[in-house]
Amino acid sequence: MGDAGAAEAGRSRRSILRAVGRAGTMAGLAAGAAGTLGGLAAGGLLDDADAMPGTPVSAIGVPTDGPWRPSPAHVDVSWAVDTSQRLVALTFDDGPMPNWTPMVHDILDEERIPATFFLVGARVHDNARLIHGRMDRHAVGNHTWAHKDLTRMTHPQAYRAMHRAHTTIAEVTGKEPRLLRPPMGNIGGTTLSAAGSLGYHVVLWSLKMREAYLGHPPGRLVDYIVDGTEPGTILLAHDTGHRDRLVAIRGLPAMIRGLRARGFEFVTVPDLLAASETETATT
């Protein structure tokens, strides 16, 4: 190819790149105008064209092509806590619901232990009476408004799912949630970007009830939980759901007694996180 041909080819490639850039920017701005929340108003939302080919928008960790800095500017994710203290945090997902939430509260009251409830906003709205007067010793967390998979949502959708639940949980319980547990434990870019916008600490788990596999005889599940708990464990249970989860709820008193016999103390997730921070600061 001669010099003239090479120059023409270069101009053509630059023209194409400019056109693609303008198209991507306009697509982002249009999306931002349609669905922007909070700090996204100043910049266009990213879309599939801004990521690697085949990357869904929900996987993108930075949701805007303008300046992006949530406050705080980081998101912590905890599966468990590093501590030498024999502390365990018992957590319950998916409630409140009429079938088992009152049963769980009765057991916790009888055993006088705190727990952390990751509440579904729509269920808090519909079943507020179930938790009125019963949350004093317990902590609350956000489990989104309708328990839908955040990793399939755009940033504005994920933000709305969290923020709507946040408001309802705070109004009904009198406690403002600062923890998020994404439904199914699924984490994507939009989960983290929306959590960052709301200042959430994302909390998963390191041990969970395995009712479907260890429910018969019931003692197998009790032994699994008691033997598998380590200092700093975050234990996942549910106060609603498939009927096999009743095995775990009915086994709670035996699990609690077994863990106490091993020297464990039950604390809320915020207290577990604080214990780890204090221990780290003194070492």
XYZ file of N, CA and C in Angstrom:
849
model
N 0.863 -1.193 0.000
C 0.000 0.000 0.000
C 0.894 1.235 0.000
N 0.607 2.234 -0.891
C 1.392 3.460 -0.945
C 1.098 4.378 0.217
N 1.895 5.499 0.261
C 1.713 6.434 1.366
C 0.315 7.031 1.375
N -0.206 7.344 0.205
C -1.548 7.943 0.129
C -2.600 6.963 0.621
N -2.437 5.690 0.220
C -3.410 4.676 0.660
C -3.357 4.463 2.155
N -2.135 4.435 2.730
C -2.005 4.228 4.176
C -2.628 5.391 4.950
N -2.395 6.607 4.430
C -2.971 7.777 5.101
C -4.492 7.729 5.079
N -5.034 7.335 3.924
C -6.487 7.246 3.795
C -7.059 6.189 4.733
N -6.366 5.038 4.831
C -6.826 3.970 5.726
C -6.794 4.444 7.170
N -5.739 5.188 7.553
C -5.651 5.701 8.924
C -6.783 6.650 9.230
N -7.083 7.551 8.251
C -8.186 8.493 8.471
C -9.503 7.742 8.620
N -9.682 6.688 7.847
C -10.914 5.903 7.910
C -11.071 5.223 9.268
N -9.959 4.641 9.762
C -10.040 3.987 11.067
C -10.353 4.990 12.168
N -9.720 6.166 12.115
C -9.990 7.167 13.143
C -11.425 7.644 13.082
N -11.959 7.762 11.888
C -13.349 8.174 11.736
C -14.291 7.158 12.350
N -13.992 5.881 12.111
C -14.846 4.817 12.672
C -14.781 4.842 14.190
N -13.572 4.974 14.765
C -13.425 4.992 16.215
C -14.165 6.165 16.839
N -14.098 7.345 16.167
C -14.826 8.506 16.693
C -16.320 8.249 16.673
N -16.800 7.621 15.618
C -18.240 7.337 15.517
C -18.679 6.359 16.596
N -17.869 5.318 16.825
C -18.198 4.346 17.867
C -18.193 5.016 19.234
N -17.185 5.883 19.469
C -17.112 6.589 20.748
C -18.329 7.463 20.983
N -18.741 8.205 19.900
C -19.925 9.063 20.050
C -21.160 8.220 20.327
N -21.279 7.084 19.654
C -22.458 6.230 19.843
C -22.506 5.691 21.264
N -21.342 5.235 21.776
C -21.306 4.719 23.144
C -21.642 5.796 24.157
N -21.101 7.011 23.938
C -21.381 8.108 24.863
C -22.851 8.474 24.849
N -23.442 8.570 23.658
C -24.853 8.931 23.578
C -25.731 7.870 24.202
N -25.367 6.588 23.999
C -26.147 5.513 24.620
C -26.078 5.616 26.134
N -24.874 5.906 26.658
C -24.721 6.042 28.099
C -25.511 7.220 28.641
N -25.458 8.358 27.923
C -26.188 9.528 28.385
C -27.686 9.302 28.362
N -28.156 8.616 27.356
C -29.589 8.338 27.277
C -30.024 7.448 28.426
N -29.214 6.432 28.714
C -29.556 5.557 29.831
C -29.514 6.316 31.141
N -28.521 7.198 31.285
C -28.413 7.971 32.510
C -29.613 8.880 32.703
N -30.069 9.509 31.623
C -31.227 10.399 31.736
C -32.467 9.637 32.127
N -32.576 8.380 31.670
C -33.789 7.615 31.927
C -33.803 7.018 33.320
N -32.645 6.610 33.830
C -32.677 5.849 35.076
C -31.677 6.273 36.118
N -31.169 7.472 36.097
C -30.105 7.883 37.005
C -30.648 8.116 38.401
N -29.841 7.707 39.393
C -30.171 7.965 40.777
C -28.965 8.604 41.447
N -29.217 9.468 42.436
C -28.149 10.033 43.244
C -27.087 10.696 42.406
N -25.824 10.277 42.636
C -24.681 10.913 42.011
C -24.521 10.595 40.548
N -25.382 9.749 39.971
C -25.233 9.391 38.570
C -25.801 10.441 37.634
N -26.440 11.455 38.177
C -27.100 12.431 37.313
C -26.102 13.164 36.419
N -24.865 13.281 36.871
C -23.894 14.062 36.114
C -23.262 13.295 34.961
N -23.396 11.975 34.949
C -22.712 11.195 33.925
C -23.611 10.148 33.318
N -23.285 9.701 32.117
C -24.091 8.677 31.477
C -23.787 7.317 32.062
N -24.800 6.476 32.128
C -24.599 5.118 32.618
C -23.867 4.299 31.573
N -23.036 3.400 32.064
C -22.359 2.485 31.166
C -23.349 1.454 30.639
N -23.075 0.932 29.468
C -23.891 -0.159 28.953
C -22.959 -1.232 28.407
N -23.541 -2.254 27.766
C -22.745 -3.377 27.289
C -21.625 -2.939 26.349
N -21.826 -1.856 25.608
C -20.829 -1.420 24.639
C -19.565 -0.907 25.307
N -19.671 -0.524 26.600
C -18.527 0.025 27.300
C -17.671 -1.045 27.964
N -18.168 -2.278 28.020
C -17.428 -3.365 28.648
C -16.798 -4.245 27.572
N -16.067 -5.247 28.018
C -15.551 -6.223 27.077
C -16.723 -6.928 26.401
N -16.545 -7.386 25.187
C -17.656 -8.063 24.496
C -18.221 -9.211 25.325
N -19.520 -9.240 25.442
C -20.188 -10.294 26.180
C -20.334 -10.034 27.667
N -19.761 -8.950 28.198
C -19.876 -8.642 29.618
C -21.221 -7.975 29.892
N -22.048 -8.542 30.772
C -23.335 -7.901 31.071
C -23.136 -6.620 31.856
N -24.066 -5.697 31.710
C -23.950 -4.417 32.401
C -23.908 -4.614 33.907
N -24.563 -5.663 34.419
C -24.608 -5.891 35.861
C -23.259 -6.291 36.432
N -22.308 -6.684 35.574
C -20.987 -7.085 36.056
C -20.024 -5.910 36.159
N -20.387 -4.781 35.580
C -19.482 -3.639 35.542
C -19.411 -2.999 36.924
N -18.192 -2.787 37.414
C -18.021 -2.300 38.766
C -18.157 -0.799 38.922
N -17.980 -0.030 37.834
C -18.120 1.427 37.881
C -19.293 1.798 36.987
N -20.401 2.270 37.544
C -21.646 2.379 36.787
C -21.803 3.634 35.951
N -20.817 4.497 35.901
C -20.975 5.731 35.158
C -19.690 6.065 34.421
N -19.827 6.722 33.266
C -18.621 7.142 32.552
C -18.197 8.552 32.950
N -18.913 9.140 33.918
C -18.496 10.401 34.507
C -17.756 10.153 35.808
N -17.451 11.189 36.566
C -16.782 11.001 37.854
C -17.601 10.095 38.771
N -16.919 9.177 39.450
C -17.623 8.198 40.292
C -16.876 8.043 41.600
N -17.528 8.409 42.699
C -16.913 8.226 44.013
C -18.023 8.135 45.049
N -18.447 6.917 45.385
C -19.443 6.800 46.451
C -18.819 7.186 47.783
N -19.645 7.451 48.767
C -19.148 7.822 50.087
C -19.763 6.886 51.132
N -18.969 6.065 51.804
C -17.514 5.979 51.730
C -17.044 5.414 50.395
N -15.759 5.582 50.127
C -15.224 5.254 48.813
C -14.770 3.808 48.696
N -15.195 2.960 49.625
C -14.837 1.548 49.554
C -16.019 0.714 50.040
N -16.010 -0.569 49.721
C -17.030 -1.504 50.186
C -16.318 -2.699 50.799
N -16.647 -3.011 52.050
C -16.107 -4.201 52.702
C -17.033 -5.380 52.449
N -16.454 -6.557 52.277
C -17.205 -7.795 52.124
C -16.667 -8.796 53.143
N -17.544 -9.349 53.967
C -17.124 -10.281 55.007
C -17.859 -11.604 54.874
N -17.075 -12.675 54.850
C -17.630 -14.029 54.935
C -17.600 -14.509 56.379
N -16.604 -14.085 57.092
C -16.396 -14.402 58.503
C -15.539 -13.271 59.058
N -15.095 -13.428 60.288
C -14.283 -12.395 60.937
C -13.050 -13.059 61.531
N -11.918 -12.397 61.372
C -10.674 -12.877 61.963
C -10.623 -12.471 63.430
N -10.715 -13.447 64.308
C -10.670 -13.179 65.741
C -10.222 -14.439 66.464
N -9.564 -14.259 67.581
C -9.193 -15.391 68.423
C -10.260 -15.667 69.473
N -11.223 -14.745 69.595
C -12.295 -14.920 70.570
C -13.325 -15.924 70.042
N -13.899 -16.675 70.946
C -14.872 -17.693 70.550
C -16.255 -17.024 70.424
N -16.378 -16.265 69.318
C -17.600 -15.533 69.021
C -18.218 -16.090 67.744
N -19.526 -16.157 67.707
C -20.244 -16.605 66.520
C -21.461 -15.703 66.331
N -21.763 -15.365 65.079
C -22.930 -14.537 64.761
C -23.958 -15.396 64.033
N -25.119 -15.544 64.637
C -26.230 -16.285 64.046
C -27.068 -15.316 63.226
N -27.305 -15.637 61.962
C -28.058 -14.740 61.079
C -29.234 -15.481 60.455
N -30.296 -14.727 60.192
C -31.500 -15.279 59.565
C -31.870 -14.437 58.353
N -32.156 -15.098 57.255
C -32.520 -14.440 56.000
C -33.994 -14.651 55.659
N -34.502 -13.714 54.850
C -35.733 -13.865 54.060
C -37.016 -13.477 54.770
N -37.023 -13.212 56.060
C -38.248 -12.851 56.749
C -38.480 -11.340 56.721
N -39.484 -10.918 57.499
C -40.302 -11.743 58.393
C -41.503 -12.353 57.674
N -41.844 -13.576 58.076
C -43.002 -14.268 57.527
C -43.754 -14.956 58.658
N -45.075 -15.120 58.491
C -45.879 -15.651 59.602
C -45.571 -17.093 59.963
N -45.008 -17.869 59.017
C -44.871 -19.290 59.313
C -43.864 -19.579 60.424
N -42.605 -19.037 60.302
C -41.587 -19.424 61.274
C -40.914 -18.277 62.003
N -41.070 -17.036 61.568
C -40.393 -15.930 62.252
C -40.760 -15.862 63.732
N -42.037 -15.977 64.113
C -42.346 -15.962 65.550
C -41.690 -17.116 66.302
N -41.605 -18.287 65.687
C -40.962 -19.434 66.317
C -39.484 -19.147 66.588
N -38.811 -18.558 65.609
C -37.398 -18.217 65.783
C -37.229 -17.219 66.920
N -38.054 -16.189 66.955
C -37.955 -15.197 68.030
C -38.221 -15.825 69.396
N -39.158 -16.745 69.458
C -39.441 -17.408 70.739
C -38.216 -18.173 71.230
N -37.551 -18.876 70.322
C -36.353 -19.635 70.703
C -35.242 -18.698 71.155
N -35.011 -17.632 70.405
C -33.951 -16.687 70.762
C -34.246 -16.004 72.089
N -35.519 -15.687 72.337
C -35.888 -15.084 73.618
C -35.659 -16.063 74.765
N -36.042 -17.314 74.553
C -35.882 -18.309 75.609
C -34.403 -18.552 75.918
N -33.578 -18.570 74.864
C -32.142 -18.806 75.055
C -31.381 -17.523 75.378
N -32.054 -16.390 75.233
C -31.476 -15.078 75.528
C -30.199 -14.829 74.721
N -30.314 -15.023 73.418
C -29.171 -14.744 72.550
C -29.588 -13.761 71.457
N -28.637 -12.939 71.015
C -28.914 -12.005 69.916
C -28.661 -12.674 68.571
N -29.292 -12.133 67.553
C -29.066 -12.594 66.183
C -29.132 -11.383 65.265
N -28.823 -11.615 64.004
C -28.913 -10.568 62.990
C -29.894 -11.027 61.926
N -30.918 -10.222 61.668
C -31.949 -10.573 60.706
C -31.757 -9.745 59.434
N -31.508 -10.435 58.320
C -31.437 -9.775 57.023
C -32.836 -9.816 56.423
N -33.490 -8.659 56.471
C -34.922 -8.555 56.222
C -35.231 -8.176 54.779
N -36.282 -8.768 54.250
C -36.791 -8.435 52.923
C -37.797 -7.285 53.085
N -37.545 -6.175 52.418
C -38.331 -4.976 52.638
C -39.827 -5.154 52.462
N -40.243 -5.817 51.382
C -41.675 -6.009 51.132
C -42.320 -6.834 52.236
N -41.578 -7.788 52.786
C -42.124 -8.620 53.864
C -42.166 -7.859 55.176
N -41.235 -6.970 55.396
C -41.296 -6.097 56.565
C -42.537 -5.222 56.482
N -42.793 -4.690 55.303
C -43.982 -3.850 55.097
C -45.262 -4.631 55.370
N -45.344 -5.864 54.875
C -46.570 -6.649 54.988
C -46.736 -7.309 56.352
N -45.630 -7.575 57.050
C -45.683 -8.358 58.289
C -45.031 -7.631 59.457
N -45.176 -6.307 59.468
C -44.511 -5.504 60.497
C -44.899 -5.943 61.902
N -46.142 -6.388 62.077
C -46.610 -6.777 63.412
C -45.796 -7.928 64.000
N -45.198 -8.752 63.130
C -44.458 -9.914 63.606
C -43.190 -9.538 64.357
N -42.635 -8.374 64.061
C -41.356 -8.002 64.672
C -41.461 -6.793 65.598
N -42.656 -6.221 65.707
C -42.834 -5.105 66.641
C -42.533 -5.580 68.060
N -41.633 -4.887 68.736
C -41.311 -5.216 70.110
C -40.417 -6.432 70.281
N -39.912 -6.993 69.166
C -39.131 -8.227 69.284
C -37.688 -8.069 68.787
N -37.295 -6.855 68.440
C -35.992 -6.672 67.804
C -34.967 -5.984 68.699
N -35.312 -5.777 69.983
C -34.442 -4.973 70.830
C -33.017 -5.510 70.901
N -32.847 -6.812 71.107
C -31.494 -7.360 71.278
C -30.839 -7.724 69.948
N -31.620 -7.641 68.876
C -31.147 -8.117 67.584
C -30.698 -6.974 66.674
N -29.866 -7.311 65.701
C -29.439 -6.359 64.673
C -30.214 -6.620 63.394
N -30.280 -5.603 62.529
C -30.998 -5.748 61.265
C -30.029 -5.526 60.102
N -30.327 -6.198 59.004
C -29.597 -6.008 57.765
C -30.573 -5.960 56.606
N -30.099 -5.480 55.480
C -30.917 -5.298 54.286
C -30.753 -6.514 53.381
N -31.884 -7.115 53.004
C -31.882 -8.258 52.083
C -32.669 -7.913 50.817
N -32.686 -6.632 50.495
C -33.357 -6.020 49.336
C -34.874 -5.985 49.501
N -35.523 -5.347 48.557
C -36.969 -5.164 48.659
C -37.750 -6.442 48.359
N -37.387 -7.158 47.313
C -38.211 -8.297 46.884
C -37.403 -9.572 46.691
N -36.179 -9.624 47.205
C -35.338 -10.829 47.141
C -35.092 -11.273 45.703
N -34.776 -10.324 44.846
C -34.419 -10.651 43.465
C -32.914 -10.533 43.288
N -32.400 -11.255 42.310
C -30.964 -11.374 42.083
C -30.373 -10.038 41.639
N -29.547 -9.441 42.484
C -28.946 -8.147 42.170
C -27.980 -8.233 41.001
N -27.404 -9.407 40.762
C -26.414 -9.532 39.694
C -27.044 -9.497 38.310
N -28.360 -9.458 38.238
C -29.052 -9.336 36.957
C -29.644 -7.940 36.771
N -29.280 -7.027 37.659
C -29.850 -5.683 37.623
C -28.811 -4.659 37.184
N -29.294 -3.540 36.648
C -28.438 -2.376 36.435
C -28.186 -1.699 37.777
N -27.267 -0.756 37.798
C -27.001 -0.025 39.038
C -28.258 0.676 39.577
N -29.010 1.415 38.767
C -30.210 2.067 39.316
C -31.222 1.067 39.869
N -31.385 -0.082 39.214
C -32.319 -1.092 39.716
C -31.853 -1.656 41.050
N -30.562 -1.958 41.152
C -30.020 -2.486 42.403
C -30.126 -1.452 43.517
N -29.836 -0.205 43.178
C -29.936 0.873 44.169
C -31.368 0.974 44.699
N -32.333 0.951 43.796
C -33.737 1.049 44.225
C -34.128 -0.124 45.109
N -33.683 -1.333 44.748
C -34.022 -2.526 45.527
C -33.471 -2.428 46.942
N -32.301 -1.832 47.090
C -31.707 -1.663 48.413
C -32.330 -0.484 49.162
N -32.467 0.637 48.479
C -32.902 1.862 49.151
C -34.343 1.756 49.645
N -35.198 1.147 48.842
C -36.598 1.007 49.265
C -36.688 0.130 50.514
N -35.933 -0.959 50.523
C -35.913 -1.827 51.702
C -35.305 -1.097 52.896
N -34.249 -0.351 52.655
C -33.570 0.382 53.725
C -34.557 1.289 54.459
N -35.316 2.042 53.694
C -36.260 2.986 54.287
C -37.320 2.270 55.107
N -37.868 1.194 54.567
C -38.932 0.468 55.257
C -38.419 -0.206 56.521
N -37.254 -0.832 56.447
C -36.683 -1.494 57.619
C -36.439 -0.481 58.735
N -35.897 0.677 58.391
C -35.630 1.710 59.396
C -36.923 2.216 60.032
N -37.963 2.413 59.220
C -39.233 2.926 59.736
C -39.899 1.926 60.673
N -39.880 0.649 60.301
C -40.608 -0.357 61.081
C -39.843 -0.772 62.333
N -38.532 -0.950 62.234
C -37.758 -1.456 63.365
C -37.156 -0.361 64.229
N -37.053 0.863 63.679
C -36.366 1.926 64.394
C -34.861 1.794 64.342
N -34.371 0.870 63.525
C -32.933 0.653 63.386
C -32.557 0.805 61.921
N -31.539 1.617 61.668
C -31.111 1.840 60.292
C -30.118 0.755 59.888
N -30.437 -0.034 58.868
C -29.499 -1.093 58.474
C -28.228 -0.529 57.865
N -27.103 -1.114 58.260
C -25.815 -0.728 57.689
C -25.139 -1.920 57.018
N -25.824 -3.054 57.027
C -25.306 -4.285 56.439
C -26.208 -4.717 55.290
N -25.600 -5.263 54.260
C -26.350 -5.809 53.130
C -25.960 -7.265 52.941
N -26.963 -8.116 52.801
C -26.719 -9.476 52.322
C -27.469 -9.634 51.005
N -26.750 -9.760 49.898
C -27.429 -9.902 48.604
C -28.162 -11.238 48.531
N -29.336 -11.269 47.939
C -30.061 -12.530 47.802
C -29.208 -13.609 47.153
N -29.302 -14.825 47.696
C -28.537 -15.988 47.246
C -27.035 -15.828 47.456
N -26.628 -14.715 48.030
C -25.204 -14.451 48.193
C -24.507 -14.081 46.903
N -25.269 -13.693 45.878
C -24.695 -13.373 44.571
C -24.145 -11.948 44.569
N -22.897 -11.814 44.145
C -22.260 -10.503 44.099
C -21.819 -10.203 42.675
N -22.219 -9.064 42.175
C -21.754 -8.568 40.879
C -21.341 -7.121 41.018
N -20.940 -6.532 39.909
C -20.498 -5.150 39.944
C -21.567 -4.201 40.442
N -22.807 -4.409 40.013
C -23.874 -3.505 40.439
C -24.230 -3.715 41.905
N -24.055 -4.920 42.424
C -24.255 -5.142 43.856
C -23.310 -4.255 44.648
N -22.050 -4.247 44.252
C -21.049 -3.487 44.993
C -21.186 -1.980 44.766
N -21.486 -1.570 43.535
C -21.604 -0.133 43.286
C -22.802 0.461 44.017
N -23.923 -0.258 44.045
C -25.101 0.238 44.765
C -24.876 0.180 46.269
N -24.228 -0.884 46.740
C -23.907 -0.972 48.168
C -22.991 0.176 48.576
N -22.028 0.518 47.717
C -21.143 1.638 48.001
C -21.891 2.953 48.077
N -22.876 3.129 47.202
C -23.668 4.366 47.209
C -24.425 4.556 48.517
N -24.787 3.436 49.153
C -25.557 3.501 50.397
C -24.686 3.290 51.632
N -23.384 3.127 51.435
C -22.486 2.970 52.572
C -22.622 1.648 53.295
N -22.966 0.590 52.574
C -23.184 -0.714 53.197
C -21.907 -1.531 53.310
N -21.865 -2.347 54.331
C -20.892 -3.431 54.469
C -21.611 -4.691 53.997
N -21.048 -5.394 53.036
C -21.675 -6.605 52.495
C -21.280 -7.795 53.365
N -22.285 -8.534 53.826
C -22.054 -9.647 54.749
C -22.579 -10.934 54.125
N -21.696 -11.907 53.960
C -22.088 -13.227 53.466
C -22.057 -14.200 54.649
N -21.468 -15.371 54.493
C -21.440 -16.329 55.592
C -20.298 -17.313 55.374
N -19.892 -17.976 56.451
C -18.849 -18.992 56.353
C -19.361 -20.384 56.701
N -20.561 -20.461 57.245
C -21.181 -21.748 57.588
C -22.685 -21.580 57.472
N -23.335 -22.573 56.903
C -24.784 -22.459 56.754
C -25.466 -23.773 57.084
N -26.728 -23.651 57.431
C -27.562 -24.826 57.651
C -27.696 -25.590 56.326
N -27.474 -26.884 56.375
C -27.606 -27.707 55.170
C -28.726 -28.720 55.402
N -29.934 -28.174 55.527
C -31.073 -28.995 55.916
C -31.376 -30.107 54.913
N -31.268 -29.779 53.624
C -31.643 -30.760 52.601
C -30.707 -31.964 52.589
N -29.457 -31.787 53.037
C -28.471 -32.863 52.978
C -28.244 -33.529 54.327
N -28.448 -32.775 55.411
C -28.100 -33.294 56.735
C -29.294 -33.294 57.682
N -30.491 -33.213 57.149
C -31.668 -33.068 57.994
C -32.166 -34.341 58.646
N -31.690 -35.490 58.207
C -32.186 -36.764 58.733
C -31.025 -37.700 59.030
N -30.929 -38.211 60.259
C -31.713 -37.760 61.422
C -31.320 -36.342 61.818
N -32.188 -35.621 62.540
C -31.936 -34.207 62.847
C -30.613 -33.960 63.552
N -30.135 -34.924 64.328
C -28.886 -34.741 65.052
C -27.687 -34.536 64.150
N -27.749 -34.997 62.909
C -26.625 -34.808 61.979
C -26.381 -33.331 61.717
N -27.455 -32.573 61.526
C -27.309 -31.142 61.264
C -26.787 -30.417 62.508
N -27.282 -30.808 63.681
C -26.799 -30.198 64.921
C -25.302 -30.423 65.062
N -24.856 -31.643 64.843
C -23.427 -31.951 64.969
C -22.602 -31.179 63.936
N -23.118 -31.077 62.720
C -22.409 -30.370 61.659
C -22.170 -28.912 62.033
N -23.187 -28.258 62.584
C -23.063 -26.845 62.947
C -22.160 -26.682 64.173
N -22.378 -27.492 65.194
C -21.583 -27.360 66.414
C -20.111 -27.657 66.133
N -19.836 -28.702 65.361
C -18.450 -29.075 65.076
C -17.785 -28.133 64.070
N -18.572 -27.535 63.180
C -18.015 -26.713 62.107
C -17.802 -25.259 62.462
N -18.324 -24.814 63.590
C -18.188 -23.412 63.986
C -16.784 -23.138 64.505
N -16.212 -22.031 64.025
C -14.901 -21.576 64.468
C -15.030 -20.143 64.978
N -14.045 -19.643 65.708
C -14.108 -18.246 66.137
C -14.284 -17.303 64.944
N -15.284 -16.435 65.029
C -15.550 -15.492 63.950
C -16.510 -15.984 62.894
N -17.113 -17.154 63.099
C -18.053 -17.707 62.119
C -19.297 -16.832 61.991
N -19.734 -16.630 60.760
C -21.052 -16.059 60.480
C -21.916 -17.203 59.971
N -22.949 -17.524 60.712
C -23.785 -18.703 60.470
C -25.093 -18.298 59.804
N -25.388 -18.908 58.674
C -26.598 -18.594 57.907
C -27.724 -19.569 58.214
N -28.875 -19.000 58.589
C -30.118 -19.749 58.743
C -31.236 -18.944 58.088
N -32.436 -19.489 58.085
C -33.586 -18.816 57.476
C -34.788 -18.914 58.408
N -35.628 -17.888 58.399
C -36.854 -17.951 59.185
C -38.095 -18.043 58.301
N -37.906 -18.522 57.084
C -38.994 -18.866 56.180
C -38.391 -19.667 55.035
N -39.241 -20.218 54.176
C -38.723 -20.951 53.026
C -39.276 -22.352 52.923
N -38.490 -23.227 52.290
C -38.904 -24.611 52.081
C -39.066 -25.319 53.419
N -39.973 -26.264 53.475
C -40.305 -26.926 54.734
C -39.116 -27.627 55.376
N -38.125 -28.048 54.583
C -36.995 -28.751 55.190
C -36.197 -27.839 56.133
N -36.374 -26.523 56.009
C -35.673 -25.612 56.905
C -36.194 -25.676 58.339
N -37.342 -26.271 58.525
C -37.853 -26.458 59.885
C -36.920 -27.325 60.717
N -36.180 -28.218 60.063
C -35.237 -29.071 60.787
C -34.223 -28.207 61.525
N -33.721 -27.174 60.853
C -32.728 -26.289 61.466
C -33.346 -25.482 62.599
N -34.562 -24.975 62.397
C -35.191 -24.162 63.435
C -35.468 -25.005 64.672
N -35.976 -26.208 64.476
C -36.241 -27.078 65.621
C -34.953 -27.518 66.307
N -33.858 -27.529 65.554
C -32.579 -27.911 66.141
C -31.815 -26.771 66.771
N -32.327 -25.541 66.666
C -31.608 -24.380 67.198
C -31.252 -24.504 68.679
N -32.201 -24.909 69.546
C -31.824 -25.011 70.966
C -30.648 -25.949 71.200
N -30.621 -27.087 70.508
C -29.508 -28.027 70.676
C -28.215 -27.434 70.128
N -28.289 -26.720 69.001
C -27.091 -26.063 68.457
C -26.558 -25.012 69.425
N -27.451 -24.225 69.974
C -27.046 -23.160 70.899
C -26.382 -23.763 72.127
N -26.993 -24.802 72.689
C -26.406 -25.439 73.871
C -25.059 -26.072 73.533
N -24.975 -26.708 72.354
C -23.724 -27.342 71.962
C -22.599 -26.338 71.780
N -22.907 -25.196 71.187
C -21.878 -24.176 70.979
C -21.482 -23.511 72.298
N -22.440 -23.311 73.162
C -22.096 -22.769 74.478
C -21.193 -23.733 75.248
N -21.459 -25.027 75.102
C -20.603 -26.015 75.772
C -19.178 -25.966 75.242
N -19.010 -25.536 74.003
C -17.669 -25.379 73.428
C -17.071 -24.007 73.751
N -17.766 -23.223 74.535
C -17.239 -21.929 74.956
C -17.569 -20.772 74.043
N -18.515 -20.948 73.112
C -18.855 -19.879 72.182
C -19.893 -18.931 72.782
N -19.745 -17.676 72.418
C -20.707 -16.636 72.771
C -21.366 -16.135 71.500
N -22.677 -15.957 71.546
C -23.415 -15.453 70.393
C -23.453 -13.933 70.430
N -23.131 -13.316 69.284
C -23.144 -11.857 69.162
C -23.802 -11.491 67.835
N -24.174 -10.245 67.684
C -24.686 -9.781 66.399
C -23.522 -9.595 65.420
N -23.837 -9.489 64.148
C -22.784 -9.243 63.162
C -22.062 -7.921 63.432
N -22.759 -6.810 63.725
C -22.021 -5.585 64.043
C -21.070 -5.753 65.220
N -21.486 -6.493 66.248
C -20.609 -6.713 67.393
C -19.430 -7.616 67.021
N -19.667 -8.574 66.151
C -18.582 -9.444 65.697
C -17.553 -8.644 64.904
N -18.007 -7.787 64.019
C -17.096 -6.943 63.249
C -16.322 -5.992 64.161
N -17.006 -5.441 65.151
C -16.344 -4.516 66.070
C -15.293 -5.227 66.911
N -15.573 -6.467 67.312
C -14.606 -7.232 68.103
C -13.347 -7.481 67.305
N -13.507 -7.783 66.021
C -12.349 -8.016 65.176
C -11.528 -6.745 65.006
N -12.199 -5.617 64.815
C -11.492 -4.340 64.651
C -10.722 -3.975 65.916
N -11.336 -4.219 67.075
C -10.670 -3.918 68.344
C -9.457 -4.799 68.538
N -9.609 -6.077 68.206
C -8.503 -7.018 68.355
C -7.350 -6.667 67.425
N -7.684 -6.266 66.195
C -6.643 -5.874 65.232
C -5.894 -4.627 65.695
N -6.629 -3.688 66.273
C -6.027 -2.431 66.711
C -5.078 -2.608 67.882
N -5.259 -3.673 68.672
C -4.434 -3.873 69.860
C -3.278 -4.841 69.632
N -3.172 -5.373 68.403
C -2.075 -6.322 68.136
C -0.980 -5.652 67.319
